[in-house]
Coordinates of C-alpha atoms in Angstrom, one line a residue:
Chain A
M1 CA 94.6 22.5 -30.6
I2 CA 95.9 25.9 -31.6
L3 CA 92.7 26.7 -33.3
F4 CA 90.8 26.6 -30.1
D5 CA 93.3 28.7 -28.3
I6 CA 93.2 31.6 -30.7
C7 CA 89.6 31.6 -31.9
D8 CA 86.8 33.6 -30.4
E9 CA 84.3 31.1 -28.9
K10 CA 81.5 32.7 -30.9
D11 CA 83.2 31.7 -34.2
L12 CA 83.1 28.1 -33.2
H13 CA 80.4 25.5 -34.0
K14 CA 78.4 24.2 -31.0
T15 CA 80.4 20.9 -30.9
E16 CA 83.6 22.9 -30.9
Q17 CA 82.4 25.3 -28.3
L18 CA 81.6 22.3 -26.1
Y19 CA 85.0 21.0 -26.6
F20 CA 86.6 24.3 -26.0
F21 CA 84.8 24.7 -22.6
H22 CA 85.1 21.1 -21.3
K23 CA 88.1 19.5 -22.9
D24 CA 90.4 20.0 -19.9
L25 CA 87.9 18.7 -17.4
L26 CA 87.1 15.7 -19.6
F27 CA 90.7 14.9 -20.0
S28 CA 91.2 15.0 -16.2
L29 CA 88.3 12.7 -15.6
A30 CA 89.5 10.2 -18.2
Y31 CA 93.1 10.4 -17.0
E32 CA 91.9 9.7 -13.4
I33 CA 90.6 6.4 -14.6
L34 CA 93.1 5.5 -17.3
Q35 CA 96.3 7.0 -15.9
K36 CA 97.7 7.4 -19.4
H37 CA 97.8 10.5 -21.5
S38 CA 97.2 8.9 -24.9
L39 CA 94.3 6.8 -23.6
A40 CA 92.7 9.8 -21.9
E41 CA 92.9 11.7 -25.2
E42 CA 91.3 8.7 -26.9
A43 CA 88.5 8.9 -24.3
V44 CA 87.9 12.6 -25.0
Q45 CA 87.8 11.9 -28.8
E46 CA 85.3 9.0 -28.3
T47 CA 83.2 11.2 -25.9
F48 CA 82.7 13.8 -28.6
I49 CA 81.9 11.3 -31.3
K50 CA 79.2 10.0 -29.0
A51 CA 78.1 13.4 -27.8
I52 CA 77.7 14.9 -31.3
K53 CA 74.6 12.7 -31.8
H54 CA 72.9 14.3 -28.9
L55 CA 73.9 17.9 -29.2
Q56 CA 70.3 19.1 -29.7
K57 CA 69.6 18.0 -26.1
I58 CA 72.2 20.4 -24.8
E59 CA 70.7 23.9 -24.6
D60 CA 73.4 25.8 -22.7
I61 CA 76.9 24.5 -23.4
K62 CA 78.3 26.2 -20.2
S63 CA 75.6 24.7 -18.0
G64 CA 76.2 22.1 -15.3
K65 CA 73.9 19.8 -17.2
A66 CA 76.1 20.0 -20.3
R67 CA 79.2 19.4 -18.2
N68 CA 77.6 16.5 -16.4
F69 CA 76.3 15.0 -19.7
L70 CA 79.8 15.0 -21.2
A71 CA 81.4 13.9 -17.9
I72 CA 79.1 10.8 -17.7
I73 CA 79.9 9.8 -21.3
C74 CA 83.6 10.5 -20.8
K75 CA 83.9 8.5 -17.6
N76 CA 82.0 5.5 -19.1
T77 CA 84.1 5.7 -22.3
A78 CA 87.2 5.7 -20.1
L79 CA 86.0 2.7 -18.3
D80 CA 85.3 1.0 -21.6
I81 CA 88.9 1.7 -22.7
L82 CA 90.2 0.4 -19.4
R83 CA 88.2 -2.8 -19.8
R84 CA 89.5 -3.1 -23.3
E85 CA 93.1 -2.5 -22.2
K86 CA 93.2 -4.6 -19.1
K87 CA 90.7 -7.2 -20.2
S88 CA 90.0 -8.0 -16.6
L89 CA 87.5 -5.5 -15.5
P90 CA 84.1 -7.2 -15.3
A91 CA 81.3 -5.7 -17.3
D92 CA 78.7 -4.1 -15.1
D93 CA 75.7 -5.8 -16.5
F94 CA 73.8 -7.5 -13.7
E95 CA 70.6 -6.0 -12.4
P96 CA 68.1 -7.6 -10.0
F97 CA 64.6 -8.2 -11.4
S98 CA 62.4 -5.2 -10.9
E99 CA 58.9 -5.5 -9.6
E100 CA 56.1 -3.1 -10.2
N101 CA 56.3 0.0 -8.0
N102 CA 53.5 0.8 -5.6
F103 CA 52.8 4.5 -5.4
E104 CA 49.9 4.2 -3.0
S105 CA 50.3 5.8 0.3
L106 CA 53.0 8.1 -1.1
I107 CA 52.7 11.6 0.1
I108 CA 53.8 14.0 -2.6
G109 CA 54.7 17.6 -1.9
K110 CA 57.1 20.3 -2.7
E111 CA 59.5 18.8 -0.2
T112 CA 59.6 15.7 -2.4
V113 CA 61.6 17.5 -5.1
R114 CA 64.3 18.4 -2.6
S115 CA 64.4 14.8 -1.4
I116 CA 64.6 13.5 -4.9
T117 CA 67.5 15.9 -5.8
R118 CA 69.4 14.8 -2.7
L119 CA 68.6 11.1 -3.0
T120 CA 69.5 11.1 -6.7
K121 CA 72.9 12.5 -5.9
E122 CA 73.3 9.7 -3.3
L123 CA 72.4 7.0 -5.8
D124 CA 75.0 4.7 -7.2
E125 CA 76.6 6.3 -10.3
K126 CA 75.3 3.7 -12.7
Y127 CA 71.7 4.4 -11.7
R128 CA 72.2 8.2 -11.6
N129 CA 73.7 8.3 -15.1
V130 CA 70.7 6.5 -16.6
L131 CA 68.3 8.8 -14.7
Y132 CA 70.1 11.9 -16.0
F133 CA 70.2 10.6 -19.6
K134 CA 66.6 9.4 -19.5
I135 CA 64.9 12.2 -17.6
T136 CA 67.0 15.3 -18.0
F137 CA 68.2 14.7 -21.6
D138 CA 65.2 12.8 -22.7
M139 CA 67.2 10.1 -24.4
S140 CA 65.7 6.8 -25.6
N141 CA 66.9 3.5 -24.1
K142 CA 68.8 2.8 -27.4
E143 CA 70.6 6.2 -27.2
I144 CA 71.5 5.6 -23.6
A145 CA 72.7 2.1 -24.3
Q146 CA 75.0 3.5 -27.1
A147 CA 76.3 6.3 -25.0
L148 CA 77.1 4.1 -22.0
S149 CA 78.1 1.0 -24.0
I150 CA 75.5 -1.2 -22.2
S151 CA 72.5 -3.1 -23.5
E152 CA 69.1 -1.6 -23.9
E153 CA 67.7 -4.2 -21.5
L154 CA 70.2 -3.1 -18.9
V155 CA 69.2 0.6 -19.4
K156 CA 65.6 -0.4 -18.8
K157 CA 66.4 -2.4 -15.7
R158 CA 68.6 0.4 -14.2
M159 CA 65.9 3.0 -14.9
Q160 CA 63.3 0.8 -13.1
R161 CA 65.7 0.1 -10.3
A162 CA 66.6 3.8 -9.9
R163 CA 63.0 4.9 -9.7
R164 CA 62.2 2.1 -7.2
I165 CA 65.2 3.0 -4.9
L166 CA 64.1 6.7 -4.9
L167 CA 60.5 5.8 -4.3
E168 CA 61.4 3.5 -1.4
K169 CA 63.7 6.0 0.2
I170 CA 61.2 8.8 -0.1
R171 CA 58.6 6.6 1.6
E172 CA 61.0 5.6 4.3
E173 CA 61.8 9.3 5.1
E174 CA 58.1 10.1 5.2
L175 CA 57.6 7.5 7.9
L176 CA 60.4 9.0 10.1
Chain B
M1 CA 47.5 -0.8 -11.1
S2 CA 44.7 1.2 -9.5
N3 CA 43.6 4.6 -10.8
F4 CA 45.0 6.2 -7.7
N5 CA 48.3 4.5 -8.1
K6 CA 48.5 5.7 -11.7
T7 CA 47.8 9.3 -10.7
A8 CA 50.3 9.1 -7.9
E9 CA 52.9 7.7 -10.3
K10 CA 52.3 10.6 -12.8
A11 CA 52.7 13.1 -10.0
F12 CA 55.8 11.3 -8.8
D13 CA 57.3 11.4 -12.4
I14 CA 56.7 15.2 -12.6
L15 CA 58.5 15.7 -9.3
L16 CA 61.2 13.2 -10.3
K17 CA 61.9 15.2 -13.5
E18 CA 62.3 18.4 -11.5
G19 CA 64.4 16.8 -8.8
V20 CA 66.7 14.9 -11.2
D21 CA 67.2 17.9 -13.4
I22 CA 68.4 19.9 -10.4
A23 CA 70.7 17.1 -9.3
C24 CA 72.1 16.8 -12.8
E25 CA 72.8 20.6 -12.9
Q26 CA 74.4 20.6 -9.4
E27 CA 76.5 17.5 -10.1
G28 CA 77.8 19.1 -13.3
L29 CA 78.8 22.3 -11.5
S30 CA 80.4 20.3 -8.7
Y31 CA 83.2 19.1 -11.0
P32 CA 86.2 21.1 -10.0
P33 CA 88.0 22.9 -12.8
P34 CA 91.4 21.3 -13.7
D35 CA 94.3 22.8 -11.8
E36 CA 96.4 23.0 -14.9
K37 CA 95.9 23.6 -18.6
I38 CA 96.2 20.4 -20.4
I39 CA 98.5 20.2 -23.3
F40 CA 97.0 17.9 -25.9
S41 CA 99.1 16.0 -28.4
K42 CA 99.2 17.0 -32.1
E43 CA 97.7 13.6 -33.0
H44 CA 94.8 14.3 -30.7
N45 CA 94.2 17.8 -32.2
K46 CA 94.3 16.4 -35.7
K47 CA 91.7 13.7 -34.7
M48 CA 89.4 16.3 -33.1
A49 CA 89.7 18.5 -36.1
K50 CA 88.7 15.5 -38.2
I51 CA 85.7 14.8 -36.0
F52 CA 84.5 18.4 -36.2
K53 CA 85.0 18.5 -40.0
A54 CA 83.0 15.4 -40.4
E55 CA 80.2 16.8 -38.2
K56 CA 80.2 20.1 -40.2
R57 CA 80.0 18.1 -43.5
K58 CA 77.1 16.1 -42.1
L59 CA 75.3 19.3 -41.1
W60 CA 76.0 20.9 -44.4
H61 CA 74.5 17.9 -46.2
K62 CA 71.4 18.1 -43.9
K63 CA 71.2 21.9 -44.7
A64 CA 71.6 21.2 -48.4
L65 CA 68.8 18.6 -48.3
K66 CA 66.6 21.1 -46.5
I67 CA 67.3 23.9 -48.9
S68 CA 66.6 21.5 -51.9
K69 CA 63.2 20.7 -50.3
Y70 CA 62.4 24.4 -50.1
A71 CA 63.7 24.9 -53.6
A72 CA 61.4 22.1 -54.8
C73 CA 58.4 23.8 -53.0
F74 CA 59.4 27.1 -54.5
L75 CA 59.6 25.6 -58.0
A76 CA 56.2 24.0 -57.5
I77 CA 54.7 27.4 -56.4
I78 CA 56.3 29.1 -59.5
M79 CA 54.8 26.4 -61.7
L80 CA 51.4 26.9 -60.1
I81 CA 51.6 30.7 -60.5
S82 CA 52.6 30.2 -64.2
A83 CA 49.7 27.9 -64.7
V84 CA 47.3 30.4 -63.2
T85 CA 48.8 33.2 -65.3
I86 CA 48.3 31.1 -68.5
Y87 CA 44.8 30.4 -67.4
N88 CA 44.1 34.1 -66.8
V89 CA 45.4 34.9 -70.3
E90 CA 42.7 32.6 -71.5
A91 CA 40.2 34.4 -69.4
L92 CA 41.3 37.7 -70.9
R93 CA 40.1 36.6 -74.2
V94 CA 36.5 36.8 -73.1
K95 CA 37.0 39.9 -71.0
F96 CA 35.0 41.9 -73.5
L97 CA 31.9 40.1 -72.3
N98 CA 32.4 41.9 -69.0
F99 CA 32.6 38.7 -67.1
V100 CA 35.2 36.2 -66.1
F101 CA 34.7 32.6 -66.3
T102 CA 36.4 30.0 -64.2
S103 CA 36.7 26.6 -65.6
D104 CA 36.7 23.3 -63.8
Y105 CA 36.2 19.8 -65.0
E106 CA 32.4 20.0 -64.8
G107 CA 31.8 23.3 -66.5
T108 CA 32.3 27.0 -66.6
S109 CA 31.0 29.4 -64.0
F110 CA 30.2 33.0 -64.9
N111 CA 30.7 35.8 -62.4
F112 CA 30.1 39.3 -63.5
E113 CA 32.4 41.9 -62.2
E114 CA 30.6 45.0 -63.1
K115 CA 30.8 47.7 -60.4
E116 CA 27.6 48.6 -58.7
E117 CA 27.7 52.3 -59.9
E118 CA 28.2 51.2 -63.5
K119 CA 25.1 49.0 -63.5
E120 CA 22.2 50.3 -65.5
A121 CA 18.7 49.7 -64.2
P122 CA 16.8 47.3 -66.4
P123 CA 13.7 48.6 -68.2
E124 CA 10.5 48.4 -66.3
N125 CA 8.8 46.0 -68.6
N126 CA 11.5 43.4 -68.6
T127 CA 9.7 40.2 -68.1
D128 CA 9.1 39.5 -71.8
I129 CA 11.4 37.5 -74.0
A130 CA 10.4 35.9 -77.3
F131 CA 12.0 33.9 -80.0
G132 CA 11.9 35.5 -83.4
Y133 CA 13.1 32.3 -84.9
V134 CA 12.2 28.8 -83.8
P135 CA 13.4 25.9 -85.9
E136 CA 10.7 23.9 -87.6
G137 CA 9.1 21.1 -85.4
F138 CA 10.1 22.6 -82.1
E139 CA 7.5 23.3 -79.5
L140 CA 7.5 25.2 -76.3
I141 CA 7.6 22.7 -73.4
D142 CA 8.6 24.7 -70.4
A143 CA 8.6 28.4 -69.5
R144 CA 9.4 29.7 -66.0
Q145 CA 10.0 33.0 -64.5
K146 CA 11.3 34.1 -61.2
K147 CA 11.6 37.9 -60.8
E148 CA 13.7 38.9 -63.7
N149 CA 15.1 35.5 -64.4
I150 CA 13.5 33.6 -67.2
H151 CA 13.9 30.0 -68.4
I152 CA 12.3 28.8 -71.6
R153 CA 12.7 25.4 -73.2
Y154 CA 11.8 24.2 -76.7
A155 CA 12.1 20.6 -77.9
S156 CA 11.5 18.4 -80.9
G157 CA 11.9 14.8 -80.2
E158 CA 15.3 14.4 -78.6
N159 CA 16.5 17.8 -79.8
Y160 CA 16.0 20.8 -77.6
F161 CA 17.2 24.3 -77.0
Q162 CA 16.6 26.4 -73.9
I163 CA 17.4 30.0 -72.9
L164 CA 18.2 31.3 -69.6
R165 CA 18.1 35.0 -69.0
G166 CA 19.5 36.1 -65.7
D167 CA 20.6 39.2 -63.9
L168 CA 24.3 40.1 -63.9
S169 CA 24.8 39.6 -60.2
G170 CA 24.2 35.8 -60.4
N171 CA 26.5 32.9 -61.0
Y172 CA 25.8 30.7 -64.0
N173 CA 27.2 27.4 -65.0
V174 CA 27.7 26.1 -68.6
D175 CA 28.8 22.6 -69.4
T176 CA 32.1 23.0 -71.2
E177 CA 33.8 19.8 -70.2
N178 CA 36.0 18.5 -73.0
G179 CA 34.8 21.3 -75.1
T180 CA 36.2 24.3 -77.1
Y181 CA 35.0 27.8 -77.4
E182 CA 35.2 30.7 -79.9
N183 CA 34.3 34.3 -79.9
I184 CA 31.3 35.3 -81.9
K185 CA 28.9 38.2 -82.2
I186 CA 25.2 38.1 -81.4
D187 CA 23.2 41.0 -82.5
G188 CA 26.3 43.1 -82.5
L189 CA 27.3 42.1 -79.0
E190 CA 30.4 40.1 -78.1
A191 CA 29.5 36.5 -77.3
V192 CA 31.2 33.1 -76.6
Y193 CA 30.1 29.9 -78.3
F194 CA 31.0 26.7 -76.4
T195 CA 30.7 23.3 -77.9
N196 CA 31.4 19.8 -76.6
P197 CA 30.2 16.3 -77.6
N198 CA 27.0 16.8 -75.5
I199 CA 26.0 20.3 -75.8
N200 CA 26.4 23.6 -77.7
S201 CA 26.0 26.9 -75.9
V202 CA 26.2 30.5 -76.6
V203 CA 26.6 33.1 -73.9
W204 CA 26.4 36.9 -74.1
N205 CA 25.2 39.8 -72.2
D206 CA 23.8 43.2 -72.7
S207 CA 23.6 46.0 -70.2
Y208 CA 21.1 44.3 -68.0
Y209 CA 21.2 40.6 -68.4
I210 CA 23.2 37.5 -69.3
Y211 CA 21.8 35.2 -71.9
I212 CA 22.7 31.6 -72.1
I213 CA 21.3 29.4 -74.8
T214 CA 22.1 25.7 -74.6
S215 CA 21.1 23.1 -77.1
N216 CA 22.0 19.9 -78.9
I217 CA 21.2 21.4 -82.3
S218 CA 23.7 22.8 -84.8
K219 CA 25.8 25.9 -84.2
E220 CA 24.2 27.7 -87.2
E221 CA 20.7 27.1 -85.8
L222 CA 21.7 28.1 -82.3
I223 CA 23.2 31.4 -83.5
K224 CA 20.2 32.1 -85.6
I225 CA 17.9 31.5 -82.6
A226 CA 20.1 33.8 -80.4
E227 CA 20.2 36.6 -83.0
N228 CA 16.5 36.6 -83.3
I229 CA 15.6 36.9 -79.7
K230 CA 13.2 39.7 -79.0
K231 CA 13.9 41.3 -75.7

């Protein structure tokens, strides 16, 4: 868009600023999945339609968090488009039943934060995304479900599963 | 879940928030910037402009709604101020009495605003007050005095009148509910006559005291009593 190329970023509205800073990256991420220019553009458009609803959760538009927020939505949107186009990609909607977590015997310290950061990054993307949306961006299950095009029940299950995986891994490392 | 387990879970959630936030930030920064500048199609640019336009319109509506709420509040305040001003104009009508009265649904309260240095000391022998005129059939049934404040009541069957003489620093209430008032003169002094279905009152003051006579007898009789008070 010519407007974004010639305008001073300060003149732009927050949504436009976000677009201005992240459009190329988002297009690249979507293109990687869809391998088609028009579909990747469609993914970028849908990403912003979804992201607009949660703009208040983004404090610094240039931050890694903002970039990750948009990237997660964009990749999921691209996968949705791919499913729609190919009609063969199975929907990722199965989660094992989650049991209540046992926090007893857990040793919690400063080191735990570093472990959580590292282990979060090692988590499967589907759990990681829910964790980011729920914890970092304080989104409700309904909002996450809409942003990721999955059911609220699945959001709930993934959140439980993500916490349990992290808890178990931290406990395992403590025993080593 | 045991109490310890709950506490440990809370502690874990606090650390989880910290750890996940860091991971989110780091992951976002780990995306490599695209090697080349993307050329978007005209259709895409049009669609994006439409999205932003719709968003701006939505925000504008929200802002307009907010402003209209503020405007409504502002209007309400203006109306309130206007009401108070009108009320104060009413109060000005009795300013000559050197007091202001504030009306509520139960009655009227008198507050004298005379400055301390303007106050005159009451005469030394100031405990006497007598009625030069008492309507026929009325008898003294109650007379009380506390310092300079005097309360005297006369009655005849169900009819009565009573006088309260008080110092100017006090607050006094007169039943004016559903009533009207008019300016009159008592012994050459400015006074206010209040009347409502239950009670008639006359209120005035001299340099030392406020006088309030309340009764259920006629206005003419009440004024006659007031004018013939011997201080």
